[in-house]
N, CA, C and O of each residue as an XYZ file, in Angstrom:
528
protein
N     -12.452    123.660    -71.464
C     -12.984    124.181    -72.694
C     -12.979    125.708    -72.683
O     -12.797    126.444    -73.652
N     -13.177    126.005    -71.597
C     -13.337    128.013    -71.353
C     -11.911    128.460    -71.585
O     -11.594    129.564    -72.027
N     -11.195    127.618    -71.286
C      -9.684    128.432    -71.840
C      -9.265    127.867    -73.225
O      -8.691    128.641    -73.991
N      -9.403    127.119    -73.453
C      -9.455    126.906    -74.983
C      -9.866    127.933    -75.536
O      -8.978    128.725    -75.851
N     -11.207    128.305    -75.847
C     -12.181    129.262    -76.272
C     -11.265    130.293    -76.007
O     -11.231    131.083    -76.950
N     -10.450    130.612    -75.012
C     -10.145    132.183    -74.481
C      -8.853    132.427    -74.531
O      -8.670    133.623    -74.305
N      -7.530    131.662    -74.785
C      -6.142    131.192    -74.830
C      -5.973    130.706    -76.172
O      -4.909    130.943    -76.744
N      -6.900    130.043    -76.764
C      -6.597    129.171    -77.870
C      -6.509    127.246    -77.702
O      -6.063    126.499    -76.832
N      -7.188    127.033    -79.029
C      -6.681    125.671    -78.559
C      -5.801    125.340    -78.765
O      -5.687    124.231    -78.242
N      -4.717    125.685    -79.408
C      -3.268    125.115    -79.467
C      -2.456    124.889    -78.234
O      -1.611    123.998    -78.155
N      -2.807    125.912    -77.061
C      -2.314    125.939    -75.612
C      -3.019    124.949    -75.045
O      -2.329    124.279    -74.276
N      -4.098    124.619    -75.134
C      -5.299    123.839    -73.549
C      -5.699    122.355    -74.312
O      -6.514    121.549    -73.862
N      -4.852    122.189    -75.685
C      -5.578    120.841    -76.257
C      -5.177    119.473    -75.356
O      -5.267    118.374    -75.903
N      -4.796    119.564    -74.157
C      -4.603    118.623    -73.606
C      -5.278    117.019    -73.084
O      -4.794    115.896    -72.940
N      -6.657    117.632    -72.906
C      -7.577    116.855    -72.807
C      -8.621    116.332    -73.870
O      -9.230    117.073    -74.641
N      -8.726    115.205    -73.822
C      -9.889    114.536    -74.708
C     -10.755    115.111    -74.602
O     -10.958    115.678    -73.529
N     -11.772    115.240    -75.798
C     -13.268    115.591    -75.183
C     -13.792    114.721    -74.502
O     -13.506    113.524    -74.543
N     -14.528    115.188    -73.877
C     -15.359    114.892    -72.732
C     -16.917    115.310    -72.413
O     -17.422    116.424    -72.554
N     -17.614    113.945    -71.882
C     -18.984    114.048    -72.262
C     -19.565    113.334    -70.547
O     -19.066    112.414    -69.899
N     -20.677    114.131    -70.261
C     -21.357    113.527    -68.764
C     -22.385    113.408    -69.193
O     -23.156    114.334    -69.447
N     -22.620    112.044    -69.378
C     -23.922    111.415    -69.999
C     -24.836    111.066    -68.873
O     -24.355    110.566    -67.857
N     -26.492    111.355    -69.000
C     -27.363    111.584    -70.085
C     -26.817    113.257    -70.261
O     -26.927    113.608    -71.436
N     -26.291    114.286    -69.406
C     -26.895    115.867    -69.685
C     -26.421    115.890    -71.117
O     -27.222    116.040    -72.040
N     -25.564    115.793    -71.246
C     -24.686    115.649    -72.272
C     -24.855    115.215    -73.846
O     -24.373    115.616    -74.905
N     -25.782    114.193    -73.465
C     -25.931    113.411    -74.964
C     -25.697    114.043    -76.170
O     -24.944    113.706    -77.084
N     -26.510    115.104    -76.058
C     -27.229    115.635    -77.284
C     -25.314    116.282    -77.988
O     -24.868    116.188    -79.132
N     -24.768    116.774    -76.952
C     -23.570    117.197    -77.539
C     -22.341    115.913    -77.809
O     -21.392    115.825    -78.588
N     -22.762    115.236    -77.012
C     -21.616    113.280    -77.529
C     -21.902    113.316    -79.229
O     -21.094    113.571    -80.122
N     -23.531    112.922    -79.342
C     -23.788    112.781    -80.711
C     -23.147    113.871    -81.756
O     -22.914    113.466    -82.894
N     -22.941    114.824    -81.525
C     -23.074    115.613    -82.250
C     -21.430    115.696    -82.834
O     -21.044    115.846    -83.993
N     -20.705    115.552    -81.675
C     -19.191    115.242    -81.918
C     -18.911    113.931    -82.501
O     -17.842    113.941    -83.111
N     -19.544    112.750    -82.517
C     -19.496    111.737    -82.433
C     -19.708    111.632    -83.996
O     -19.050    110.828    -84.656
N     -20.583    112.411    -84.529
C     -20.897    112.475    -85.777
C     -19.939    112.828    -86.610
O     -19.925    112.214    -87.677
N     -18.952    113.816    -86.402
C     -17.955    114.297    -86.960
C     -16.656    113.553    -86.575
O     -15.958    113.511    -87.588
N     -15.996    112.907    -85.464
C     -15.380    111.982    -85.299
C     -15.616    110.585    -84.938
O     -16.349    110.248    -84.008
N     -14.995    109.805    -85.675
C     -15.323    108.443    -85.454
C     -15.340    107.648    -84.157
O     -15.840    106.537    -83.986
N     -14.804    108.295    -83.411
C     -13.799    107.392    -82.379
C     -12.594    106.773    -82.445
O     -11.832    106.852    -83.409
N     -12.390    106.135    -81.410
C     -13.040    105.439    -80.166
C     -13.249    106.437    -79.435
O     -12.796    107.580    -79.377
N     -14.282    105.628    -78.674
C     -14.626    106.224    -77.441
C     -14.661    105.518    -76.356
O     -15.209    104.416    -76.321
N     -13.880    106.254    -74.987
C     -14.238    105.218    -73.523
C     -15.012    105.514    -73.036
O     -15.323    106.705    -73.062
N     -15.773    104.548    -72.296
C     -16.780    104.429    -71.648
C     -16.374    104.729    -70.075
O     -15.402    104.020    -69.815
N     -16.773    105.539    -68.900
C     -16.075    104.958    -68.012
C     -17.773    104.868    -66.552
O     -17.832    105.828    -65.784
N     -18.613    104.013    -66.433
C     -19.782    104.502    -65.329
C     -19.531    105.096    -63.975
O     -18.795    104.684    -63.079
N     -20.274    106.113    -64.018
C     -20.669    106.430    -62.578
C     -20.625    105.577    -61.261
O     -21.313    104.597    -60.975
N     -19.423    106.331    -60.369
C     -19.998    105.603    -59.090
C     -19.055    104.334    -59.551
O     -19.793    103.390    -59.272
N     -18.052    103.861    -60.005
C     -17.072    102.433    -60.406
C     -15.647    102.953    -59.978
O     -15.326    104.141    -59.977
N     -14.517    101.483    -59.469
C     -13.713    101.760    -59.560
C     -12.886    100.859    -60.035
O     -13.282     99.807    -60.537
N     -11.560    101.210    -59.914
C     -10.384     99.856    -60.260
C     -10.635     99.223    -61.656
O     -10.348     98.078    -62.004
N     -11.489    100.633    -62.701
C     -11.541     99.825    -63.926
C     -12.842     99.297    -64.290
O     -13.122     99.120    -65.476
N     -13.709     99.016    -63.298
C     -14.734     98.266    -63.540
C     -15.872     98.956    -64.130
O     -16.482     99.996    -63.880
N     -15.982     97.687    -65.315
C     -17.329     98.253    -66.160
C     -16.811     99.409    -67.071
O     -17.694    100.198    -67.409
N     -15.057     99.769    -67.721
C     -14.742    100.468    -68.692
C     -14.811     99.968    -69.669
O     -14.416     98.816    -69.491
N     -15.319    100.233    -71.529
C     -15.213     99.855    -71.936
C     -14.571    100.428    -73.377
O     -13.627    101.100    -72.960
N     -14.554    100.541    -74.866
C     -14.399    101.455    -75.559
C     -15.428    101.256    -76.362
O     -16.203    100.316    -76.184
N     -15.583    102.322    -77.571
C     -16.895    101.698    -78.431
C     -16.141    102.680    -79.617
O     -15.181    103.450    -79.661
N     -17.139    102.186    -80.502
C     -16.551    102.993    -81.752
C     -17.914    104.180    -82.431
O     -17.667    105.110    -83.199
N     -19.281    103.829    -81.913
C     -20.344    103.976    -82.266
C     -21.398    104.169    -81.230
O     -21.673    103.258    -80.448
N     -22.241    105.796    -81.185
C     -22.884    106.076    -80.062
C     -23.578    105.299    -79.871
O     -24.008    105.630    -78.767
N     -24.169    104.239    -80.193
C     -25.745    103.340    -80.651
C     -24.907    101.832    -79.854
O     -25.550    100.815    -79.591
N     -23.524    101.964    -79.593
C     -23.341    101.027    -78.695
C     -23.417    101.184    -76.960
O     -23.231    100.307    -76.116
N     -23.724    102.482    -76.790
C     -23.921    102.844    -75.245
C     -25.153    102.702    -74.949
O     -25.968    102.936    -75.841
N     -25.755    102.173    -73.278
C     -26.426    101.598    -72.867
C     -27.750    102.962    -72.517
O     -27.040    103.954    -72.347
N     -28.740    103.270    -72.403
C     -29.287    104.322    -72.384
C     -30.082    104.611    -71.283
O     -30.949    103.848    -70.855
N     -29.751    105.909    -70.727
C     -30.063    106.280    -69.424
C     -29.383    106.557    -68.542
O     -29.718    107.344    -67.657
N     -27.842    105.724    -68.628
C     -27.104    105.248    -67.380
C     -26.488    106.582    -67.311
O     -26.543    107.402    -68.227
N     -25.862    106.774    -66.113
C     -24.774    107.910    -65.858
C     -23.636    107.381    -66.321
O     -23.338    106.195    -66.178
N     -22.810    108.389    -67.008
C     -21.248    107.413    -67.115
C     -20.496    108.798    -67.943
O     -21.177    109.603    -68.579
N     -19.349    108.881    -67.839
C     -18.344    109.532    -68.672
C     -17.872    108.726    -69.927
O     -17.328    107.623    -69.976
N     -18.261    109.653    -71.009
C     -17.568    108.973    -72.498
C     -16.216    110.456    -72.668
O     -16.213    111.654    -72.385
N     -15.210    109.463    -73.295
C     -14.132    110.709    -73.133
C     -13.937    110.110    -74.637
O     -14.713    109.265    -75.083
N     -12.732    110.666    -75.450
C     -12.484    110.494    -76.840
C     -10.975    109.653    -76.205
O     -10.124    109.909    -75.353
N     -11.228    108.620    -77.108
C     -10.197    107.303    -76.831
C      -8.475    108.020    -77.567
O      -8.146    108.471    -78.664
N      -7.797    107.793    -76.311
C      -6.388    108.096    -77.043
C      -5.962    107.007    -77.924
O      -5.628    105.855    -77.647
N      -6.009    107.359    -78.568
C      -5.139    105.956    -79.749
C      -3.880    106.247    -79.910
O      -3.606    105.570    -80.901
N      -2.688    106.931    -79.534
C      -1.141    107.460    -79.425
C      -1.081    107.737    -78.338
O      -0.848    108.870    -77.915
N      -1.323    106.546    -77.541
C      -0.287    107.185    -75.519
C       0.921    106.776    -75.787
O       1.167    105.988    -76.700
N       1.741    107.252    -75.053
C       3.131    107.331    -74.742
C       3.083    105.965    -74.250
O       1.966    105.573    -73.913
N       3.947    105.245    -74.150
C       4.697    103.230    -73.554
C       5.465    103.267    -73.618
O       6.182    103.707    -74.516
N       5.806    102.553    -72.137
C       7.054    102.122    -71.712
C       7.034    100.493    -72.582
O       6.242     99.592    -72.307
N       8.136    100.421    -73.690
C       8.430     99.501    -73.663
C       7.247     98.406    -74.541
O       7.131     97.187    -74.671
N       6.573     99.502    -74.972
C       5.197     99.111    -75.789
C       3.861     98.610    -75.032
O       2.932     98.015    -75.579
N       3.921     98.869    -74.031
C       2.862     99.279    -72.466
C       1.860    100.385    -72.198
O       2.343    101.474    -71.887
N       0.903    100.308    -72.250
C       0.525    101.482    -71.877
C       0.813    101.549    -70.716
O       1.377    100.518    -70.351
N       0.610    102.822    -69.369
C       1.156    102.939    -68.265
C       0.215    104.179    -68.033
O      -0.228    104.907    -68.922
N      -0.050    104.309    -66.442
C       0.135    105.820    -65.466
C       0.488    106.011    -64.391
O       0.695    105.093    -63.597
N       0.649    107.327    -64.099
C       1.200    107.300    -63.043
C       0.083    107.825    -62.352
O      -0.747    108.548    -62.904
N       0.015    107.371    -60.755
C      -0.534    107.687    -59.777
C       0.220    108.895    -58.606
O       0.813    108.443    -57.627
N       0.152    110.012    -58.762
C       0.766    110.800    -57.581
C      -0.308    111.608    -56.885
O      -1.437    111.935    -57.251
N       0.524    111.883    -55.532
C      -0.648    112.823    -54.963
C      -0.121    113.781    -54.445
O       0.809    113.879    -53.645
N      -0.802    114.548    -54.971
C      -0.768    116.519    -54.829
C      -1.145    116.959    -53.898
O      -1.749    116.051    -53.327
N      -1.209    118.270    -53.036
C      -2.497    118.965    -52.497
C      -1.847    120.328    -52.378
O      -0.757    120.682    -51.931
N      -2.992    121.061    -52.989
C      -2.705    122.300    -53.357
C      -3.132    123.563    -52.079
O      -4.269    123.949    -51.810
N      -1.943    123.975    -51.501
C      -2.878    125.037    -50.292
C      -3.225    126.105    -50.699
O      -4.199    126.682    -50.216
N      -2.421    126.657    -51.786
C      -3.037    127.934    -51.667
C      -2.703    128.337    -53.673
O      -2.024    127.563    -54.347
N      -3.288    129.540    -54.233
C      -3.103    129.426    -55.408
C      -2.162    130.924    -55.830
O      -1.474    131.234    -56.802
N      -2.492    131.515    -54.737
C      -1.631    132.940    -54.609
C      -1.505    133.518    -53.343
O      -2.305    134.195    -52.697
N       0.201    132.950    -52.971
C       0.900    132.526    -54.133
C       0.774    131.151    -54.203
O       0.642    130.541    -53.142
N       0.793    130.460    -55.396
C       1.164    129.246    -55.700
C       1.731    128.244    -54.415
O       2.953    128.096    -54.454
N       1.147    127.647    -53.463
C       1.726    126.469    -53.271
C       1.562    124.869    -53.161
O       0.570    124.301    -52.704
N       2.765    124.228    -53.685
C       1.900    123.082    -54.464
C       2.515    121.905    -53.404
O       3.729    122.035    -53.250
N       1.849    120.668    -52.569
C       2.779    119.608    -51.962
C       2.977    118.431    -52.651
O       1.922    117.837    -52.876
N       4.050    117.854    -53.092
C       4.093    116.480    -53.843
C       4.316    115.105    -52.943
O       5.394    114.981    -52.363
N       3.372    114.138    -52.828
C       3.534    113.360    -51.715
C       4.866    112.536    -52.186
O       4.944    112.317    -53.394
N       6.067    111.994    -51.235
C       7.254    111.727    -52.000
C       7.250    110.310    -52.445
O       8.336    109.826    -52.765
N       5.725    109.270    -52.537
C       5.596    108.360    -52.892
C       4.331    108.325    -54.142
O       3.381    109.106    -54.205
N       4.511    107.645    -54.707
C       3.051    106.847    -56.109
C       3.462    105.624    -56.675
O       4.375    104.860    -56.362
N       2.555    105.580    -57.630
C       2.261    104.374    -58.371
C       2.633    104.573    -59.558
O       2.248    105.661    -59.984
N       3.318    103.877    -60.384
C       3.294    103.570    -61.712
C       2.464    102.570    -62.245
O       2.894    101.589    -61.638
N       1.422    102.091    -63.086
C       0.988    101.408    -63.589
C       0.867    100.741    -64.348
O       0.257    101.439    -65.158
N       1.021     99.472    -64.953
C       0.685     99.208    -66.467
C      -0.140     98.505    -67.051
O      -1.090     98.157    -66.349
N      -0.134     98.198    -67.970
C      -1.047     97.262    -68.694
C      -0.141     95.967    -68.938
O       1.075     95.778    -68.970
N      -1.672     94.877    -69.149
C      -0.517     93.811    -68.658
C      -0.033     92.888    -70.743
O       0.798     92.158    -71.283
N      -0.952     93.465    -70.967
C      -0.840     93.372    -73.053
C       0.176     94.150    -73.519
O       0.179     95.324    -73.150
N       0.869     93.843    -74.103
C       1.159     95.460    -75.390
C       0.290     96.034    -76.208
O      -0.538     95.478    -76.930
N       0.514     97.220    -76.068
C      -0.111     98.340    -77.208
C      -0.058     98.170    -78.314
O       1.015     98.226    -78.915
N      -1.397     97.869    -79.005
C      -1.491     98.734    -80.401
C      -2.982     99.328    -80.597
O      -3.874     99.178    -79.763
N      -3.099     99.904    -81.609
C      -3.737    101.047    -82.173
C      -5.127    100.413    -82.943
O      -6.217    100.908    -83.226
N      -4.472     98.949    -83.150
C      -5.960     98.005    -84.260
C      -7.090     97.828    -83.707
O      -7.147     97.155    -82.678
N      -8.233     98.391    -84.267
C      -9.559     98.425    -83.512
C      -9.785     97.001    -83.503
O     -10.947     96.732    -83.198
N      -9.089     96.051    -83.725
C      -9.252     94.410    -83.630
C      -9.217     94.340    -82.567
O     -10.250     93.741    -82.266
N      -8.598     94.600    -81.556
C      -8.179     95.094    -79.972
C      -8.857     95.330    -79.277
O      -8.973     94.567    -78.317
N      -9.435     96.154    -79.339
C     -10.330     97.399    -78.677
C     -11.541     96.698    -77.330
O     -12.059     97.218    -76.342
N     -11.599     95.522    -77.840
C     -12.383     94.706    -76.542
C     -11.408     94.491    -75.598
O     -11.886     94.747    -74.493
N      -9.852     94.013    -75.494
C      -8.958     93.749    -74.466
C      -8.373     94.440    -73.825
O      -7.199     94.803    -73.748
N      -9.680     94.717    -73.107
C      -9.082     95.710    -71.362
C      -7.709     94.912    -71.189
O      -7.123     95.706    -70.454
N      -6.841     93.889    -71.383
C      -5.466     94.395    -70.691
C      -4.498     94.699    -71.363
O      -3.335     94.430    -71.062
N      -5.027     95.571    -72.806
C      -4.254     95.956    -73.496
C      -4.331     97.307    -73.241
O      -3.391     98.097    -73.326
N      -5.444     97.555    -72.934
C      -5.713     99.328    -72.835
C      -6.094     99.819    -71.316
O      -6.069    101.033    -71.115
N      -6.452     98.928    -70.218
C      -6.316     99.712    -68.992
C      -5.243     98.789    -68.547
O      -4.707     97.737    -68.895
N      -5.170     99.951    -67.332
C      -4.067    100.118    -66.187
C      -4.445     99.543    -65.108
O      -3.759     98.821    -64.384
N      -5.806     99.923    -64.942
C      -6.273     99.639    -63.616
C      -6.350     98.167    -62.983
O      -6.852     97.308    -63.708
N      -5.811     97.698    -61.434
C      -6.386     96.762    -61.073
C      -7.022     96.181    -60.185
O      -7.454     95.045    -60.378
């Protein structure tokens, strides 16, 4: 967000908004109000997917819990009408100068549904995650 603000957002719009709930709330709602959604759910402390969900409406999240709400992509890129990611691993030694290591193996992922966009959907994790 600080380079947004300082670059522009036309350069840094890369990422969804993003919310770390409870600190957060007060600013979820507030975005939430002005865009509809979706929104993913993803809890604290989970992996391999578990316990993601999407919602369309703040008043469907559970209250108290820790968890990341991000703004739901509804236009990812598919292979083949798939959603997909890739898994690689980096490690960065140094930043100046720049050096970056690419491990020469990863993961591709997919979903095991095809993609679409109809909030009719929106409950079938194997249309919209990857994870397994």
């Amino acid at each position: 967000q600080r380079l947004q603000l300082t670059k522009g957002r036309k350069h840094f719009n890369i990422i969804p908004s993003t919310f770390v709930l409870p600190a957060e709330l007060g600013e979820f709602y507030a975005q939430a109000s002005r865009d509809r959604g979706p929104w993913i759910v993803k809890p604290a402390s989970s992996s391999r997917g578990r316990g993601i969900y999407l919602i369309t409406h703040p008043s469907q999240l559970p209250h108290g819990d820790q968890m990341v709400v991000q703004r739901y992509i509804s236009n990812p890129l598919l292979v083949d009408g798939f959603k997909f990611d890739l898994r690689l691993y980096v490690v960065v030694t140094s930043f100046d100068p720049l050096r970056v290591y690419l491990y020469e193996e990863g993961l591709t992922r997919y979903a095991t549904e095809r993609y679409t966009n109809s909030r009719h959907h929106l409950g079938n994790e194997f249309m919209h995650l990857t994870n397994y």
